[in-house]
Amino acid sequence: MDPITVLLDEVLEDIRPLRDGAPAGYIPELAAADPEHLALAVVGPRGRVRAVGDIGHEFTIQSISKPFVLALALADRGRDAVLRKVGAEPSGEPFNAISLEPGTGRPANPMVNAGAIATSALIPGDGVDDRTSRIAAGLSAFAGRSLWVDEQVYESESATGDRNRALAHLLRSHGILEGSVDVAVETYFRQCSLLVTVRDLAVMSATLAFGGVNPVTGERVVEEVVARDVLSIMTSCGMYDFSGEWLLRVGLPAKSGVSGGLLAVAPSQFGVAAFSPRLDVHGNSVRGIAVLETLAERFGMHTLEPHDSVAIPAFTVEDTDDGRVLRLAGELGLAGTERVVAVLRELAESLPQGAEVTVDARDLGRTHSAALVALRAEFEQMPHGIRLRE
């Protein structure tokens, strides 16, 4: 494994002994999930996917679909039209609470169930199948591969979804939901039943991190302003009534799902996702939160930490009698090591026999500890003739 993957694996193994929480019990198919599954994936700016743990295991996306369906609605309708139907304020209440604005009947935000149902209803389409196809196509573009519905989970959700139907009828009574309640709710159940892996979630997260461009496929999925608006709402509302403490501890826009998935976005740096089915009282993955909190501490991910840039350093290349010098300046974060290593390999390949490449890191204003560990480890695997000056 490459050095960064080794670091991710160490984090995962540190968290593995945690056994608190239990799989979601109110949806029979989710209650039967193996609680021992655990996975982690990170996608950087060049589209490289690093994943550890049960990376091939598929699970349903559940509420992690909400920010991406919001992105589709914003792209199709525009911000003002969406805000007429759903608010953008944290509710401070559980995900299935009745959080409707007095007077207007708007749900508090698109991340709670009432708001997500209202948002899904904004996606155009004739009937459940047509709307589901549009949503699946949109989320597949975020993931970089085709996603499809787990029919067993969908049937289980539909059979136990009376509270969501009640929320939809309330929305209809306020004029927030137009058209058939059944179509709106069944579409919502089907979007939540799309199958993903932890890799898919990390790619979806990275697409938001890089302004709506999928770094794996190179496809622009949504415009930058749409990605920015989605991340803004995720920051304050993505973790339900744990959102404030999450922002304090981890400091990244995030979204969780009751199947055990959790993704977070480091804007302009990388997308990250974890999976573990045991949930806490808020409906968030216990080990997923622990993994992301550990990553935030070790890798300096908190968005409110002082940053000189997006943690990708500026650099210049100078020719010398002995070879070339790569001078780094600014800030070096974990995502920046990937860019530095790529430049180094290009320089090393172009040098004549016996010449050297020196990396001068003395002008770096700030270096994240994990980035320095990863960079040193990368040096050990590089050809002879490359040295680091700190």
Short mmCIF file of C-alpha atoms in Angstrom, two decimals:
data_model
loop_
_atom_site.label_atom_id
_atom_site.label_comp_id
_atom_site.label_asym_id
_atom_site.label_seq_id
_atom_site.Cartn_x
_atom_site.Cartn_y
_atom_site.Cartn_z
CA MET A 1 0.00 0.00 0.00
CA ASP A 2 1.11 3.59 -0.61
CA PRO A 3 1.92 5.69 2.49
CA ILE A 4 -1.38 7.56 2.61
CA THR A 5 -3.34 4.31 2.34
CA VAL A 6 -1.25 2.94 5.20
CA LEU A 7 -2.22 5.96 7.31
CA LEU A 8 -5.91 5.39 6.49
CA ASP A 9 -5.62 1.72 7.40
CA GLU A 10 -4.05 2.64 10.74
CA VAL A 11 -6.96 4.95 11.52
CA LEU A 12 -9.46 2.24 10.62
CA GLU A 13 -7.77 -0.34 12.82
CA ASP A 14 -7.60 2.10 15.73
CA ILE A 15 -11.38 2.54 15.53
CA ARG A 16 -12.33 -1.09 14.83
CA PRO A 17 -12.61 -2.17 18.52
CA LEU A 18 -15.41 0.38 19.10
CA ARG A 19 -18.68 -1.54 19.58
CA ASP A 20 -21.16 1.12 20.71
CA GLY A 21 -24.54 1.54 18.99
CA ALA A 22 -26.65 -0.80 16.86
CA PRO A 23 -27.94 -1.00 13.25
CA ALA A 24 -31.17 0.86 12.44
CA GLY A 25 -33.97 -1.22 13.96
CA TYR A 26 -37.04 0.41 12.44
CA ILE A 27 -36.37 -0.80 8.89
CA PRO A 28 -36.22 -4.63 8.90
CA GLU A 29 -33.70 -4.94 6.05
CA LEU A 30 -31.32 -2.50 7.75
CA ALA A 31 -31.74 -4.14 11.14
CA ALA A 32 -30.33 -7.36 9.65
CA ALA A 33 -27.06 -5.71 8.57
CA ASP A 34 -23.76 -7.20 9.78
CA PRO A 35 -22.60 -4.66 12.40
CA GLU A 36 -18.93 -5.58 11.93
CA HIS A 37 -18.59 -4.06 8.45
CA LEU A 38 -16.15 -1.17 8.42
CA ALA A 39 -14.67 0.78 5.49
CA LEU A 40 -13.01 4.08 4.66
CA ALA A 41 -12.20 5.82 1.36
CA VAL A 42 -10.58 9.11 0.30
CA VAL A 43 -10.51 10.70 -3.16
CA GLY A 44 -8.05 13.48 -3.96
CA PRO A 45 -7.90 16.21 -6.63
CA ARG A 46 -6.34 13.99 -9.29
CA GLY A 47 -9.08 11.37 -8.94
CA ARG A 48 -7.00 8.75 -7.16
CA VAL A 49 -9.14 6.60 -4.86
CA ARG A 50 -7.61 5.22 -1.69
CA ALA A 51 -9.84 2.76 0.19
CA VAL A 52 -9.41 0.35 3.09
CA GLY A 53 -11.62 -2.13 4.92
CA ASP A 54 -14.77 -3.67 3.42
CA ILE A 55 -14.51 -1.59 0.27
CA GLY A 56 -16.56 -3.94 -1.92
CA HIS A 57 -19.54 -4.15 0.41
CA GLU A 58 -22.71 -2.52 -0.96
CA PHE A 59 -25.27 -0.77 1.25
CA THR A 60 -28.14 1.61 0.60
CA ILE A 61 -27.40 5.31 0.46
CA GLN A 62 -30.36 6.38 2.62
CA SER A 63 -30.21 10.03 3.76
CA ILE A 64 -26.84 10.61 2.10
CA SER A 65 -28.93 10.94 -1.06
CA LYS A 66 -30.41 14.19 0.29
CA PRO A 67 -27.62 16.67 -0.54
CA PHE A 68 -27.22 15.21 -4.03
CA VAL A 69 -30.93 15.35 -4.82
CA LEU A 70 -30.83 18.91 -3.49
CA ALA A 71 -28.04 19.61 -5.99
CA LEU A 72 -30.20 18.26 -8.82
CA ALA A 73 -33.15 20.40 -7.70
CA LEU A 74 -30.97 23.52 -7.44
CA ALA A 75 -29.50 22.87 -10.88
CA ASP A 76 -32.95 22.44 -12.42
CA ARG A 77 -35.04 25.00 -10.51
CA GLY A 78 -32.59 27.54 -9.11
CA ARG A 79 -32.00 28.56 -5.50
CA ASP A 80 -35.00 30.88 -5.11
CA ALA A 81 -37.51 28.31 -6.37
CA VAL A 82 -36.09 25.65 -4.05
CA LEU A 83 -36.12 28.00 -1.04
CA ARG A 84 -39.79 28.70 -1.63
CA LYS A 85 -40.44 25.04 -0.81
CA VAL A 86 -37.81 24.24 1.82
CA GLY A 87 -35.74 26.32 4.25
CA ALA A 88 -32.02 26.37 5.01
CA GLU A 89 -31.96 26.56 8.81
CA PRO A 90 -30.82 23.82 11.22
CA SER A 91 -33.79 22.27 12.99
CA GLY A 92 -32.00 21.06 16.13
CA GLU A 93 -34.40 18.10 16.02
CA PRO A 94 -34.24 14.44 14.94
CA PHE A 95 -34.25 13.63 11.22
CA ASN A 96 -37.90 12.49 11.20
CA ALA A 97 -39.28 15.36 13.30
CA ILE A 98 -42.14 17.59 12.17
CA SER A 99 -40.09 20.73 11.54
CA LEU A 100 -42.32 23.08 9.57
CA GLU A 101 -42.00 26.86 9.51
CA PRO A 102 -44.98 28.65 11.11
CA GLY A 103 -47.09 30.38 8.52
CA THR A 104 -45.49 28.91 5.42
CA GLY A 105 -45.30 25.22 6.28
CA ARG A 106 -41.80 24.97 4.79
CA PRO A 107 -39.60 22.20 6.22
CA ALA A 108 -36.62 23.52 8.16
CA ASN A 109 -34.01 22.29 5.66
CA PRO A 110 -33.47 19.68 2.94
CA MET A 111 -31.48 17.34 5.20
CA VAL A 112 -34.40 16.31 7.45
CA ASN A 113 -36.97 13.89 6.06
CA ALA A 114 -39.74 16.45 5.53
CA GLY A 115 -37.36 18.71 3.61
CA ALA A 116 -35.96 15.82 1.60
CA ILE A 117 -39.43 14.72 0.52
CA ALA A 118 -40.20 18.29 -0.57
CA THR A 119 -36.89 18.46 -2.45
CA SER A 120 -37.43 15.13 -4.21
CA ALA A 121 -40.82 16.37 -5.37
CA LEU A 122 -39.05 19.19 -7.24
CA ILE A 123 -37.34 16.72 -9.56
CA PRO A 124 -39.36 16.61 -12.80
CA GLY A 125 -40.88 13.36 -14.01
CA ASP A 126 -44.11 11.53 -14.74
CA GLY A 127 -44.65 9.06 -11.95
CA VAL A 128 -42.34 7.22 -9.56
CA ASP A 129 -40.28 5.35 -12.17
CA ASP A 130 -39.51 8.44 -14.25
CA ARG A 131 -38.49 10.55 -11.25
CA THR A 132 -36.44 7.70 -9.81
CA SER A 133 -34.63 7.27 -13.12
CA ARG A 134 -33.72 10.97 -13.19
CA ILE A 135 -32.48 10.89 -9.61
CA ALA A 136 -30.53 7.66 -10.15
CA ALA A 137 -28.90 9.13 -13.28
CA GLY A 138 -27.92 12.28 -11.41
CA LEU A 139 -26.46 10.44 -8.43
CA SER A 140 -24.68 8.02 -10.77
CA ALA A 141 -22.91 11.01 -12.35
CA PHE A 142 -21.75 12.08 -8.89
CA ALA A 143 -20.49 8.53 -8.18
CA GLY A 144 -18.93 7.99 -11.60
CA ARG A 145 -20.77 4.71 -12.19
CA SER A 146 -24.34 3.42 -12.57
CA LEU A 147 -26.30 3.06 -9.33
CA TRP A 148 -29.48 1.03 -8.95
CA VAL A 149 -32.18 0.41 -6.37
CA ASP A 150 -32.11 -2.44 -3.84
CA GLU A 151 -35.70 -3.60 -4.26
CA GLN A 152 -35.81 -5.50 -0.96
CA VAL A 153 -34.75 -2.46 1.04
CA TYR A 154 -37.20 -0.28 -0.90
CA GLU A 155 -40.08 -2.63 -0.09
CA SER A 156 -39.02 -2.70 3.55
CA GLU A 157 -38.90 1.10 3.71
CA SER A 158 -42.23 1.47 1.94
CA ALA A 159 -43.90 -1.03 4.27
CA THR A 160 -42.71 0.84 7.38
CA GLY A 161 -42.85 4.42 6.09
CA ASP A 162 -46.07 5.70 7.64
CA ARG A 163 -44.39 8.61 9.41
CA ASN A 164 -42.88 9.84 6.15
CA ARG A 165 -46.29 9.57 4.50
CA ALA A 166 -47.74 11.64 7.34
CA LEU A 167 -45.03 14.27 6.80
CA ALA A 168 -45.84 14.35 3.08
CA HIS A 169 -49.55 14.86 3.76
CA LEU A 170 -48.69 17.78 6.06
CA LEU A 171 -46.55 19.29 3.31
CA ARG A 172 -49.41 18.83 0.87
CA SER A 173 -51.82 20.57 3.26
CA HIS A 174 -49.55 23.65 3.30
CA GLY A 175 -49.14 23.72 -0.47
CA ILE A 176 -45.45 22.83 -0.24
CA LEU A 177 -45.94 19.49 -1.94
CA GLU A 178 -47.70 19.62 -5.28
CA GLY A 179 -49.11 16.59 -7.03
CA SER A 180 -49.47 13.06 -5.65
CA VAL A 181 -48.32 12.33 -2.11
CA ASP A 182 -47.81 8.68 -3.05
CA VAL A 183 -45.53 9.55 -5.97
CA ALA A 184 -43.47 11.91 -3.81
CA VAL A 185 -43.05 9.44 -0.95
CA GLU A 186 -42.37 6.35 -3.04
CA THR A 187 -39.79 8.29 -5.07
CA TYR A 188 -38.13 9.31 -1.82
CA PHE A 189 -38.09 5.69 -0.59
CA ARG A 190 -36.52 4.56 -3.86
CA GLN A 191 -33.82 7.25 -3.85
CA CYS A 192 -32.86 6.17 -0.32
CA SER A 193 -32.60 2.56 -1.53
CA LEU A 194 -29.90 3.17 -4.14
CA LEU A 195 -26.94 0.85 -3.58
CA VAL A 196 -23.47 2.33 -3.05
CA THR A 197 -20.04 1.39 -1.72
CA VAL A 198 -17.79 3.50 0.46
CA ARG A 199 -15.78 4.25 -2.70
CA ASP A 200 -18.89 5.62 -4.40
CA LEU A 201 -19.60 7.93 -1.47
CA ALA A 202 -16.02 9.22 -1.43
CA VAL A 203 -16.20 10.00 -5.16
CA MET A 204 -19.57 11.74 -4.66
CA SER A 205 -18.08 13.75 -1.81
CA ALA A 206 -15.04 14.66 -3.91
CA THR A 207 -17.31 15.89 -6.70
CA LEU A 208 -18.74 18.44 -4.27
CA ALA A 209 -15.25 19.20 -2.95
CA PHE A 210 -14.04 20.19 -6.41
CA GLY A 211 -16.88 22.49 -7.34
CA GLY A 212 -19.16 19.97 -9.03
CA VAL A 213 -16.52 18.26 -11.21
CA ASN A 214 -16.11 14.52 -10.67
CA PRO A 215 -12.32 14.11 -10.25
CA VAL A 216 -12.43 10.47 -11.40
CA THR A 217 -14.42 10.92 -14.62
CA GLY A 218 -13.57 14.57 -15.27
CA GLU A 219 -17.27 15.24 -15.90
CA ARG A 220 -18.89 18.45 -14.64
CA VAL A 221 -21.97 17.22 -12.80
CA VAL A 222 -23.26 20.54 -11.40
CA GLU A 223 -22.07 24.15 -11.49
CA GLU A 224 -19.78 25.54 -8.78
CA VAL A 225 -22.51 27.67 -7.23
CA VAL A 226 -24.72 24.61 -6.81
CA ALA A 227 -21.94 22.65 -5.09
CA ARG A 228 -21.24 25.64 -2.84
CA ASP A 229 -24.92 25.98 -1.84
CA VAL A 230 -25.18 22.28 -1.04
CA LEU A 231 -22.02 22.37 1.09
CA SER A 232 -23.33 25.40 2.96
CA ILE A 233 -26.48 23.55 4.01
CA MET A 234 -24.54 20.36 4.80
CA THR A 235 -22.28 22.35 7.13
CA SER A 236 -25.13 23.50 9.37
CA CYS A 237 -27.69 20.73 8.89
CA GLY A 238 -26.05 17.56 7.58
CA MET A 239 -25.70 15.73 10.90
CA TYR A 240 -29.21 16.49 12.22
CA ASP A 241 -29.29 17.44 15.91
CA PHE A 242 -25.58 16.57 16.19
CA SER A 243 -24.59 19.16 13.56
CA GLY A 244 -23.25 21.74 16.01
CA GLU A 245 -21.02 19.33 17.89
CA TRP A 246 -19.90 17.76 14.61
CA LEU A 247 -18.81 21.16 13.31
CA LEU A 248 -16.92 21.77 16.55
CA ARG A 249 -15.14 18.40 16.54
CA VAL A 250 -14.59 17.71 12.83
CA GLY A 251 -15.32 20.99 11.07
CA LEU A 252 -16.32 19.65 7.64
CA PRO A 253 -19.60 19.67 5.68
CA ALA A 254 -20.99 16.17 6.12
CA LYS A 255 -23.99 13.89 5.67
CA SER A 256 -24.91 10.63 7.33
CA GLY A 257 -27.32 7.82 6.51
CA VAL A 258 -29.05 5.26 8.72
CA SER A 259 -27.50 2.32 6.87
CA GLY A 260 -24.18 3.42 8.41
CA GLY A 261 -22.69 5.56 5.65
CA LEU A 262 -21.06 8.90 6.37
CA LEU A 263 -19.33 11.30 4.01
CA ALA A 264 -17.48 14.56 4.59
CA VAL A 265 -16.08 17.18 2.24
CA ALA A 266 -12.75 18.99 2.52
CA PRO A 267 -13.34 21.75 -0.06
CA SER A 268 -10.68 21.89 -2.80
CA GLN A 269 -8.74 19.09 -1.07
CA PHE A 270 -10.56 15.75 -1.03
CA GLY A 271 -13.75 13.82 -0.40
CA VAL A 272 -13.87 11.18 2.33
CA ALA A 273 -16.42 8.53 3.31
CA ALA A 274 -16.76 5.88 6.00
CA PHE A 275 -19.16 3.01 6.56
CA SER A 276 -20.16 1.11 9.70
CA PRO A 277 -23.77 0.09 10.49
CA ARG A 278 -23.86 0.74 14.24
CA LEU A 279 -25.72 4.01 14.90
CA ASP A 280 -25.93 6.43 17.81
CA VAL A 281 -29.10 8.05 19.17
CA HIS A 282 -28.99 10.69 16.41
CA GLY A 283 -28.97 8.09 13.62
CA ASN A 284 -25.28 8.64 12.77
CA SER A 285 -22.65 5.91 12.42
CA VAL A 286 -20.73 5.58 15.68
CA ARG A 287 -17.51 4.29 14.17
CA GLY A 288 -17.94 6.52 11.12
CA ILE A 289 -17.92 9.58 13.35
CA ALA A 290 -14.91 8.24 15.25
CA VAL A 291 -13.02 7.62 12.00
CA LEU A 292 -13.71 11.11 10.65
CA GLU A 293 -12.90 12.78 13.96
CA THR A 294 -9.60 10.92 14.10
CA LEU A 295 -8.79 11.90 10.52
CA ALA A 296 -9.60 15.52 11.29
CA GLU A 297 -7.21 15.53 14.23
CA ARG A 298 -4.35 13.69 12.53
CA PHE A 299 -4.61 15.29 9.10
CA GLY A 300 -5.58 18.85 10.06
CA MET A 301 -8.88 18.74 8.14
CA HIS A 302 -10.97 21.23 10.14
CA THR A 303 -12.05 24.03 7.79
CA LEU A 304 -11.77 26.66 10.54
CA GLU A 305 -8.12 25.93 11.26
CA PRO A 306 -5.81 28.67 9.95
CA HIS A 307 -4.94 27.93 6.32
CA ASP A 308 -2.73 30.02 4.05
CA SER A 309 -4.28 28.34 1.03
CA VAL A 310 -6.09 25.16 0.15
CA ALA A 311 -3.04 23.28 1.48
CA ILE A 312 -1.49 22.73 -1.95
CA PRO A 313 1.84 24.60 -1.87
CA ALA A 314 3.21 26.97 -4.45
CA PHE A 315 6.43 25.76 -6.02
CA THR A 316 9.23 26.84 -8.35
CA VAL A 317 11.83 24.75 -10.17
CA GLU A 318 15.43 25.97 -10.50
CA ASP A 319 18.29 24.42 -12.49
CA THR A 320 21.62 23.99 -10.70
CA ASP A 321 24.99 22.46 -11.58
CA ASP A 322 23.97 19.24 -9.77
CA GLY A 323 20.44 18.96 -11.10
CA ARG A 324 17.23 20.71 -10.13
CA VAL A 325 15.74 22.23 -6.96
CA LEU A 326 12.00 22.14 -6.28
CA ARG A 327 11.24 24.98 -3.83
CA LEU A 328 7.98 24.75 -1.88
CA ALA A 329 6.21 27.69 -0.24
CA GLY A 330 2.86 28.27 1.49
CA GLU A 331 1.07 25.38 3.13
CA LEU A 332 1.37 21.63 2.63
CA GLY A 333 -1.69 19.53 3.42
CA LEU A 334 -2.40 15.88 2.77
CA ALA A 335 -3.92 16.60 -0.65
CA GLY A 336 -0.87 18.66 -1.57
CA THR A 337 1.51 15.72 -1.21
CA GLU A 338 -0.08 14.06 -4.21
CA ARG A 339 0.71 17.09 -6.38
CA VAL A 340 4.28 17.40 -5.04
CA VAL A 341 5.01 13.71 -5.64
CA ALA A 342 3.65 13.91 -9.21
CA VAL A 343 5.93 16.87 -9.98
CA LEU A 344 8.91 15.10 -8.45
CA ARG A 345 8.40 12.00 -10.55
CA GLU A 346 8.21 14.11 -13.71
CA LEU A 347 11.44 15.91 -12.79
CA ALA A 348 13.25 12.67 -11.92
CA GLU A 349 12.32 11.08 -15.24
CA SER A 350 13.71 14.03 -17.22
CA LEU A 351 17.09 14.26 -15.43
CA PRO A 352 20.32 12.98 -16.96
CA GLN A 353 22.19 10.11 -15.28
CA GLY A 354 23.83 11.17 -12.01
CA ALA A 355 21.85 14.40 -11.54
CA GLU A 356 19.79 15.06 -8.42
CA VAL A 357 16.46 16.63 -7.51
CA THR A 358 16.43 18.50 -4.20
CA VAL A 359 13.16 19.44 -2.52
CA ASP A 360 13.63 22.64 -0.51
CA ALA A 361 10.80 22.81 2.04
CA ARG A 362 12.29 25.54 4.24
CA ASP A 363 9.84 28.19 3.02
CA LEU A 364 6.73 26.22 3.87
CA GLY A 365 4.74 28.34 6.31
CA ARG A 366 2.72 25.44 7.67
CA THR A 367 2.88 21.69 7.18
CA HIS A 368 0.25 19.27 8.42
CA SER A 369 1.91 16.44 10.34
CA ALA A 370 0.21 13.70 8.33
CA ALA A 371 1.28 15.37 5.08
CA LEU A 372 4.91 15.38 6.19
CA VAL A 373 4.73 11.71 7.22
CA ALA A 374 3.21 10.82 3.85
CA LEU A 375 5.78 12.85 1.92
CA ARG A 376 8.72 11.28 3.76
CA ALA A 377 7.29 7.82 3.12
CA GLU A 378 6.89 8.64 -0.56
CA PHE A 379 10.58 9.67 -0.69
CA GLU A 380 11.60 6.22 0.53
CA GLN A 381 9.92 4.68 -2.52
CA MET A 382 11.32 7.11 -5.07
CA PRO A 383 14.35 6.60 -7.32
CA HIS A 384 17.82 7.51 -6.04
CA GLY A 385 18.86 11.09 -6.55
CA ILE A 386 15.90 12.76 -4.83
CA ARG A 387 16.43 14.31 -1.42
CA LEU A 388 14.44 16.46 1.00
CA ARG A 389 15.81 19.63 2.61
CA GLU A 390 13.66 20.75 5.59
#
